[in-house]
Short mmCIF file of C-alpha atoms and ligand atoms in Angstrom, two decimals:
data_model
loop_
_atom_site.label_atom_id
_atom_site.label_comp_id
_atom_site.label_asym_id
_atom_site.label_seq_id
_atom_site.Cartn_x
_atom_site.Cartn_y
_atom_site.Cartn_z
CA MET A 1 -21.84 -16.71 -4.69
CA ALA A 2 -19.12 -14.31 -3.18
CA LYS A 3 -17.24 -12.34 -5.35
CA ARG A 4 -13.34 -13.24 -5.90
CA VAL A 5 -10.87 -10.69 -5.49
CA LEU A 6 -7.20 -11.67 -6.95
CA VAL A 7 -4.84 -9.92 -4.55
CA SER A 8 -1.42 -9.55 -6.53
CA GLY A 9 1.31 -9.17 -4.19
CA GLY A 10 -1.00 -10.62 -1.30
CA ALA A 11 1.92 -12.19 0.80
CA GLY A 12 3.29 -9.08 1.50
CA TYR A 13 2.87 -6.29 4.38
CA ILE A 14 -0.01 -4.40 2.82
CA GLY A 15 -1.47 -7.16 0.57
CA SER A 16 -1.87 -9.84 3.71
CA HIS A 17 -3.79 -7.23 5.92
CA VAL A 18 -5.97 -6.23 2.76
CA THR A 19 -6.69 -10.47 2.13
CA VAL A 20 -7.76 -10.69 6.08
CA GLU A 21 -10.23 -7.78 5.67
CA LEU A 22 -11.58 -9.04 2.16
CA ILE A 23 -11.92 -12.31 3.95
CA GLU A 24 -13.56 -11.03 7.22
CA ALA A 25 -15.92 -8.87 4.61
CA GLY A 26 -17.29 -12.36 2.71
CA TYR A 27 -15.00 -12.20 -0.22
CA GLU A 28 -13.48 -14.94 -1.88
CA VAL A 29 -9.48 -14.23 -2.55
CA VAL A 30 -6.88 -15.41 -4.69
CA VAL A 31 -3.59 -14.46 -3.68
CA ALA A 32 -0.82 -14.35 -6.23
CA ASP A 33 2.87 -13.28 -5.24
CA ASN A 34 6.27 -14.10 -6.74
CA MET A 35 7.72 -14.12 -2.94
CA SER A 36 10.56 -12.15 -4.17
CA ASN A 37 10.50 -10.05 -1.19
CA CYS A 38 8.79 -11.69 1.65
CA ASP A 39 8.57 -15.27 2.79
CA MET A 40 5.46 -17.31 3.85
CA THR A 41 5.35 -15.77 7.46
CA CYS A 42 2.29 -13.19 6.62
CA PHE A 43 0.35 -15.68 4.73
CA GLU A 44 0.36 -18.30 7.24
CA GLY A 45 -0.71 -15.79 9.74
CA VAL A 46 -3.67 -14.68 7.30
CA LYS A 47 -4.63 -18.38 7.66
CA LYS A 48 -4.35 -18.25 11.31
CA ILE A 49 -6.66 -14.72 11.67
CA THR A 50 -9.43 -16.10 9.34
CA GLY A 51 -9.27 -19.81 10.25
CA ARG A 52 -9.18 -20.27 6.46
CA GLU A 53 -6.65 -22.81 5.82
CA ASP A 54 -7.92 -23.06 1.79
CA ILE A 55 -7.21 -19.82 0.80
CA PRO A 56 -6.12 -20.45 -3.12
CA PHE A 57 -2.29 -19.07 -3.03
CA GLU A 58 -0.40 -19.04 -6.66
CA GLN A 59 3.18 -18.42 -6.61
CA ILE A 60 3.60 -16.69 -10.16
CA ASP A 61 5.44 -13.32 -11.10
CA CYS A 62 3.12 -10.87 -12.53
CA CYS A 63 5.73 -10.04 -15.20
CA ASP A 64 5.19 -13.48 -16.48
CA ALA A 65 2.00 -12.69 -19.04
CA ALA A 66 1.24 -16.45 -19.68
CA ALA A 67 1.05 -17.28 -15.76
CA VAL A 68 -1.21 -14.17 -15.30
CA GLU A 69 -3.49 -15.01 -18.10
CA LYS A 70 -3.60 -18.84 -16.76
CA LEU A 71 -4.94 -16.95 -13.48
CA PHE A 72 -7.31 -15.51 -15.11
CA THR A 73 -8.55 -18.67 -16.79
CA ASP A 74 -8.20 -20.90 -13.94
CA TYR A 75 -10.50 -18.42 -11.42
CA LYS A 76 -13.18 -16.16 -12.19
CA ILE A 77 -12.15 -12.96 -11.19
CA ASP A 78 -14.22 -10.13 -10.33
CA ALA A 79 -11.71 -7.89 -9.04
CA VAL A 80 -8.01 -7.36 -8.75
CA ILE A 81 -6.25 -5.09 -6.12
CA HIS A 82 -2.70 -4.82 -7.34
CA PHE A 83 0.05 -4.74 -4.92
CA ALA A 84 3.16 -6.49 -6.42
CA ALA A 85 5.87 -4.00 -7.04
CA TYR A 86 9.14 -2.57 -5.71
CA LYS A 87 8.79 0.02 -3.20
CA ALA A 88 12.40 1.01 -2.55
CA VAL A 89 13.07 4.63 -3.70
CA GLY A 90 16.70 4.42 -2.90
CA GLU A 91 17.22 1.36 -5.13
CA SER A 92 15.06 2.70 -7.80
CA VAL A 93 17.42 5.17 -8.22
CA ALA A 94 20.47 2.88 -8.40
CA GLU A 95 18.12 0.37 -10.63
CA PRO A 96 15.56 2.14 -12.72
CA ILE A 97 15.85 -0.57 -15.69
CA MET A 98 14.67 -3.22 -12.74
CA TYR A 99 11.81 -1.04 -11.21
CA TYR A 100 10.26 0.02 -14.43
CA ARG A 101 10.32 -3.15 -16.23
CA ASN A 102 8.86 -5.11 -12.71
CA ASN A 103 6.39 -2.18 -11.81
CA LEU A 104 5.03 -1.61 -15.24
CA VAL A 105 5.20 -4.81 -17.03
CA SER A 106 3.23 -6.67 -14.02
CA PHE A 107 0.45 -4.29 -14.06
CA LEU A 108 0.25 -4.00 -17.75
CA ASN A 109 -0.16 -7.97 -17.79
CA ILE A 110 -2.63 -7.75 -15.33
CA LEU A 111 -4.54 -4.93 -17.09
CA GLU A 112 -4.31 -7.13 -20.43
CA SER A 113 -6.01 -10.36 -18.52
CA SER A 114 -8.68 -8.22 -16.94
CA LYS A 115 -9.77 -6.54 -20.67
CA ASN A 116 -9.47 -10.30 -22.10
CA HIS A 117 -11.56 -11.63 -19.56
CA GLY A 118 -14.71 -9.91 -19.75
CA GLY A 119 -13.28 -6.82 -18.13
CA CYS A 120 -12.58 -6.34 -14.17
CA ASN A 121 -12.40 -3.98 -11.73
CA VAL A 122 -8.99 -3.20 -11.08
CA LEU A 123 -7.75 -1.40 -7.59
CA PHE A 124 -3.98 0.18 -8.12
CA SER A 125 -1.82 0.84 -5.00
CA SER A 126 -0.70 4.18 -5.71
CA SER A 127 1.06 6.78 -3.15
CA ALA A 128 1.43 10.46 -1.95
CA THR A 129 4.59 10.46 -3.58
CA VAL A 130 2.99 11.27 -6.82
CA TYR A 131 2.24 14.64 -5.09
CA GLY A 132 6.02 15.44 -4.10
CA GLU A 133 6.52 18.61 -2.29
CA ALA A 134 2.88 20.31 -2.71
CA GLU A 135 2.44 23.80 -2.48
CA LYS A 136 -0.72 23.71 -0.66
CA LEU A 137 -1.55 21.41 2.35
CA PRO A 138 -3.34 19.22 3.21
CA VAL A 139 -3.06 17.80 -0.60
CA THR A 140 -6.64 16.75 -2.32
CA GLU A 141 -6.67 14.46 -5.01
CA GLN A 142 -7.29 17.68 -7.49
CA THR A 143 -3.75 18.85 -5.99
CA PRO A 144 -1.68 18.48 -8.93
CA ARG A 145 0.79 15.78 -9.43
CA LEU A 146 4.20 17.00 -9.54
CA PRO A 147 7.33 15.02 -11.56
CA ALA A 148 8.57 12.51 -9.73
CA THR A 149 12.16 12.52 -8.14
CA SER A 150 12.45 8.76 -8.48
CA PRO A 151 12.11 5.93 -10.79
CA TYR A 152 10.06 4.32 -7.84
CA GLY A 153 7.86 7.37 -7.87
CA ASN A 154 7.71 7.68 -11.49
CA THR A 155 6.03 4.15 -11.84
CA LYS A 156 3.19 5.00 -9.56
CA GLN A 157 2.41 8.03 -11.70
CA MET A 158 2.81 6.23 -14.80
CA CYS A 159 0.47 3.03 -13.61
CA GLU A 160 -2.00 5.67 -12.35
CA ASP A 161 -2.24 6.87 -16.09
CA ILE A 162 -2.03 3.51 -17.57
CA LEU A 163 -5.12 2.76 -15.77
CA ARG A 164 -6.97 5.83 -16.60
CA ASP A 165 -6.40 5.46 -20.26
CA THR A 166 -7.17 1.72 -20.03
CA VAL A 167 -10.47 2.24 -18.35
CA LYS A 168 -11.03 5.53 -21.17
CA ALA A 169 -10.30 2.89 -23.80
CA THR A 170 -12.16 -0.10 -22.95
CA ALA A 171 -15.19 1.79 -21.59
CA ALA A 172 -17.33 0.35 -24.67
CA TYR A 173 -16.60 -3.12 -24.68
CA GLY A 174 -19.19 -5.80 -24.42
CA ALA A 175 -18.57 -7.43 -20.99
CA GLU A 176 -20.54 -10.84 -21.67
CA VAL A 177 -18.11 -13.71 -21.18
CA ASN A 178 -18.87 -17.02 -23.05
CA ALA A 179 -18.12 -19.71 -20.93
CA GLY A 180 -14.22 -20.56 -21.37
CA ALA A 181 -13.81 -18.26 -24.17
CA GLN A 182 -12.17 -14.94 -23.96
CA GLN A 183 -14.29 -11.65 -24.61
CA LEU A 184 -12.91 -8.36 -23.96
CA GLY A 185 -14.75 -6.15 -21.70
CA PRO A 186 -14.36 -2.93 -19.70
CA VAL A 187 -11.81 -2.14 -16.93
CA LYS A 188 -12.98 -0.04 -14.07
CA GLY A 189 -10.17 1.40 -12.00
CA ILE A 190 -9.62 2.73 -8.68
CA ALA A 191 -6.11 4.54 -7.58
CA LEU A 192 -5.56 4.99 -3.86
CA ARG A 193 -3.31 6.99 -2.77
CA TYR A 194 -1.42 5.86 0.55
CA PHE A 195 0.10 8.23 2.90
CA ASN A 196 2.56 6.65 5.31
CA PRO A 197 1.24 2.93 5.99
CA ILE A 198 2.65 1.81 9.13
CA GLY A 199 1.68 -0.47 12.45
CA ALA A 200 0.33 -4.24 11.92
CA HIS A 201 -2.40 -6.32 12.80
CA PRO A 202 -3.76 -6.35 16.38
CA SER A 203 -3.33 -10.07 16.64
CA ALA A 204 0.61 -9.90 15.78
CA LEU A 205 0.49 -12.43 13.36
CA ILE A 206 1.03 -10.17 10.29
CA GLY A 207 3.36 -6.93 9.58
CA GLU A 208 5.96 -5.66 7.99
CA LEU A 209 9.04 -7.79 7.18
CA PRO A 210 11.70 -5.46 5.99
CA ARG A 211 14.81 -6.79 4.61
CA GLY A 212 18.17 -5.77 5.75
CA VAL A 213 17.98 -2.46 6.84
CA PRO A 214 14.75 -0.90 7.05
CA ASN A 215 14.11 2.65 4.93
CA ASN A 216 11.22 3.28 6.57
CA LEU A 217 10.83 5.19 9.93
CA VAL A 218 8.58 2.63 11.86
CA PRO A 219 10.44 -0.47 11.27
CA PHE A 220 13.61 1.34 12.09
CA ILE A 221 12.40 2.51 15.24
CA THR A 222 11.13 -0.94 16.30
CA GLN A 223 14.49 -2.64 15.32
CA THR A 224 16.27 -0.14 17.30
CA ALA A 225 14.21 -0.88 20.07
CA ILE A 226 14.27 -4.38 20.27
CA GLY A 227 18.16 -3.75 19.73
CA LYS A 228 18.63 -5.08 16.06
CA ARG A 229 19.91 -1.43 15.31
CA GLU A 230 21.91 0.68 17.56
CA CYS A 231 20.23 3.98 17.07
CA LEU A 232 17.66 5.79 15.14
CA SER A 233 19.00 8.54 12.95
CA ILE A 234 15.91 11.38 12.69
CA PHE A 235 16.99 12.76 9.70
CA GLY A 236 16.70 16.74 9.93
CA ASN A 237 15.49 18.57 12.60
CA ASP A 238 16.04 22.27 10.88
CA TYR A 239 12.88 21.98 8.97
CA PRO A 240 10.27 25.28 8.84
CA THR A 241 8.11 22.82 11.45
CA GLU A 242 7.40 23.60 14.88
CA ASP A 243 9.92 20.89 16.30
CA GLY A 244 12.01 20.93 13.09
CA THR A 245 11.23 17.34 11.93
CA CYS A 246 9.31 15.97 8.71
CA LEU A 247 5.30 15.80 9.02
CA ARG A 248 4.09 12.97 7.67
CA ASP A 249 0.33 11.38 7.74
CA TYR A 250 0.71 7.89 9.24
CA ILE A 251 -2.12 5.41 8.77
CA ASP A 252 -2.58 2.41 10.25
CA VAL A 253 -2.34 -0.63 8.10
CA VAL A 254 -5.72 -2.11 9.02
CA ASP A 255 -7.29 1.12 8.60
CA LEU A 256 -5.90 1.31 5.14
CA ALA A 257 -7.03 -2.33 4.45
CA LYS A 258 -10.09 -1.76 5.18
CA ALA A 259 -10.31 1.37 2.57
CA HIS A 260 -9.57 -1.19 -0.01
CA VAL A 261 -12.58 -3.42 1.10
CA VAL A 262 -14.84 -0.37 0.64
CA ALA A 263 -13.38 0.75 -2.38
CA VAL A 264 -13.71 -2.95 -3.93
CA SER A 265 -17.07 -2.95 -2.84
CA ARG A 266 -17.83 0.54 -4.46
CA MET A 267 -16.60 -0.90 -7.79
CA LEU A 268 -18.35 -4.44 -7.37
CA ASP A 269 -21.89 -3.03 -6.35
CA GLY A 270 -21.90 -0.50 -9.47
CA LYS A 271 -21.79 2.54 -7.06
CA MET A 272 -18.55 4.28 -8.85
CA LYS A 273 -19.36 7.91 -10.06
CA GLU A 274 -16.66 7.41 -12.40
CA ASP A 275 -15.06 4.50 -14.44
CA TYR A 276 -11.86 5.77 -13.06
CA GLU A 277 -11.39 7.35 -9.35
CA ILE A 278 -8.62 8.44 -7.07
CA PHE A 279 -9.05 8.86 -3.33
CA ASN A 280 -6.38 9.57 -0.71
CA ILE A 281 -6.07 7.07 1.99
CA GLY A 282 -4.82 8.65 4.82
CA THR A 283 -5.55 10.14 8.65
CA GLY A 284 -5.86 13.88 7.41
CA ARG A 285 -3.31 14.61 10.69
CA PRO A 286 0.24 15.67 10.35
CA VAL A 287 2.47 13.97 12.84
CA SER A 288 6.24 15.15 13.10
CA VAL A 289 9.19 12.24 12.95
CA TYR A 290 9.68 13.47 16.41
CA GLU A 291 6.16 13.30 17.71
CA LEU A 292 6.16 9.91 16.65
CA VAL A 293 9.40 8.70 18.00
CA ASN A 294 7.98 10.35 21.65
CA ALA A 295 4.84 8.48 21.21
CA PHE A 296 6.46 5.31 20.41
CA GLU A 297 8.38 5.49 23.84
CA LYS A 298 5.45 6.48 25.91
CA VAL A 299 2.96 3.90 24.59
CA ASN A 300 5.33 1.39 25.08
CA GLY A 301 7.14 2.48 28.23
CA LEU A 302 10.45 2.38 27.10
CA LYS A 303 13.28 4.56 25.73
CA LEU A 304 14.33 4.69 22.32
CA ASN A 305 17.90 5.10 21.55
CA TYR A 306 18.17 8.06 18.89
CA LYS A 307 19.84 11.09 17.57
CA PHE A 308 19.58 13.80 14.99
CA ALA A 309 21.34 13.45 11.77
CA PRO A 310 21.29 15.38 8.28
CA ARG A 311 18.49 15.82 6.34
CA ARG A 312 17.84 12.96 4.05
CA PRO A 313 17.93 13.66 0.32
CA GLY A 314 14.87 13.74 -1.29
CA ASP A 315 12.83 13.99 1.68
CA VAL A 316 9.77 16.61 1.46
CA VAL A 317 9.35 18.64 4.53
CA ALA A 318 5.32 17.99 4.90
CA ILE A 319 2.71 15.99 3.62
CA TRP A 320 -0.62 15.13 4.82
CA ALA A 321 -4.23 13.75 3.11
CA ASP A 322 -7.38 15.78 3.19
CA THR A 323 -9.52 13.07 3.55
CA GLN A 324 -13.13 14.37 2.59
CA LEU A 325 -13.41 12.47 -0.62
CA ALA A 326 -12.74 9.10 1.02
CA ASN A 327 -14.68 10.14 4.10
CA ASN A 328 -17.67 11.15 1.93
CA GLU A 329 -17.63 8.99 -1.01
CA LEU A 330 -16.19 5.96 0.39
CA GLY A 331 -17.83 6.05 3.92
CA TRP A 332 -14.53 5.20 5.37
CA LYS A 333 -12.32 7.27 7.95
CA ALA A 334 -9.21 6.29 9.53
CA GLU A 335 -10.01 4.94 13.33
CA ARG A 336 -6.69 3.61 15.17
CA SER A 337 -4.77 6.41 17.51
CA VAL A 338 -1.35 6.64 16.12
CA GLU A 339 -0.93 5.52 19.92
CA ASP A 340 -2.37 1.89 19.38
CA THR A 341 -0.64 1.59 16.10
CA LEU A 342 2.51 2.28 17.45
CA ALA A 343 1.65 -0.29 20.44
CA ALA A 344 0.73 -2.83 17.32
CA ALA A 345 4.03 -2.39 15.58
CA TRP A 346 5.99 -3.20 18.70
CA ALA A 347 3.75 -6.10 19.56
CA TRP A 348 4.74 -7.28 16.04
CA GLU A 349 8.66 -6.66 16.38
CA LYS A 350 8.75 -8.56 19.73
CA ARG A 351 7.02 -11.59 18.33
CA ILE A 352 9.09 -12.18 15.06
CA ALA A 353 12.20 -11.58 17.44
CA GLY A 354 10.74 -14.38 19.70
CA LYS A 355 10.49 -12.00 22.78
N1 LIG B 401 12.95 9.03 8.85
C1 LIG B 401 14.19 9.53 9.91
N2 LIG B 401 14.97 8.38 10.08
C2 LIG B 401 14.48 7.02 9.58
C3 LIG B 401 13.80 6.53 8.35
C4 LIG B 401 12.88 7.96 8.42
O1 LIG B 401 14.03 10.46 10.46
O2 LIG B 401 15.84 5.93 9.56
C5 LIG B 401 12.25 10.10 8.42
C6 LIG B 401 11.90 10.35 6.88
O3 LIG B 401 13.10 11.61 6.91
C7 LIG B 401 10.68 11.11 6.86
C8 LIG B 401 9.97 10.08 7.86
O4 LIG B 401 10.67 9.68 9.00
O5 LIG B 401 10.84 12.34 7.33
C9 LIG B 401 9.10 8.87 7.28
O6 LIG B 401 10.08 8.46 6.31
P1 LIG B 401 9.56 7.18 5.74
O7 LIG B 401 11.08 6.68 5.04
O8 LIG B 401 8.99 6.03 6.53
O9 LIG B 401 8.41 7.40 4.72
P2 LIG B 401 8.46 8.54 3.51
O10 LIG B 401 7.61 9.53 3.92
O11 LIG B 401 9.94 9.01 3.15
O12 LIG B 401 7.58 7.69 2.28
#
């Protein structure tokens, strides 16, 4: 019997790419999403790419403990990949209660049901934002986390800690489950710290669908190129970097999705070295905002309307990943070039614009 993975937030940008890769790797998937930040476009795309019309989809809010509990009762779930969370930094500063409630409660419910149903393997979608403005680059998993500068970033740190503590507390729980009956079991956990996920599936059937004005660089670039936005502002060209713009580690979303599959397999196949593990998921390659804009223009053969603008408050100058642990332990490596990724991002933008 194929193992079944619950993907919470599976109709969203990263969740839909992960669902595709899980299915292509032979896993059964249950997608749960409250559709608060997406529509059915990506889920429909997932069905087309995989040729699977029968992927179970449950429209539930993971903040609803009874609904999560019902999911775990209705399906035998072997692993969870938890994406269901709010992710806009600026909005989290304005609406901290909403962010803490949503991001923490949904994860607590997932963990509670995981522990109550014979234990489970839980993969948490974390972020390089936990490193803040790191003193030494690239950052390794041992680089100290710095105090979060936004409620969003804080929820990532808090959920990592909640997972670590839950793993520790449940380690000695028995794992046998009697048919139908609840039985406490151990939770094992992996936190993947993503750098900057960008791009779209090569089929152009799934990709990022930002609501309103995009905060992130690549959707802003593609929307400017298609004519939805007038001009891209490059935030800051007086940083202490070669060209004065910030450095980031842009990871292709399909590469990122594949990292989830190997991490889940590691848990399910009993290959973990510790019951709670952390991996950086990036390319290990710093790229400046200016370089990224130039690469986008070049690979897609167009000119982008952009201007230099003041620094954006809260941005770190530079961050990129030391990927050795992920490379060696997971046997995973980012493969796509930034050019291919930017071509895929553009193909997706054109598709959703109907061009
Ligand atoms: N950025 C920019 N213009 C934009 C959006 C982002 O110059 O319209 C820059 C931003 O200042 C940062 C980089 O692009 O240096 C990546 O920003 P993004 O919001 O995509 O991700 P972050 O690294 O902040 O998580």
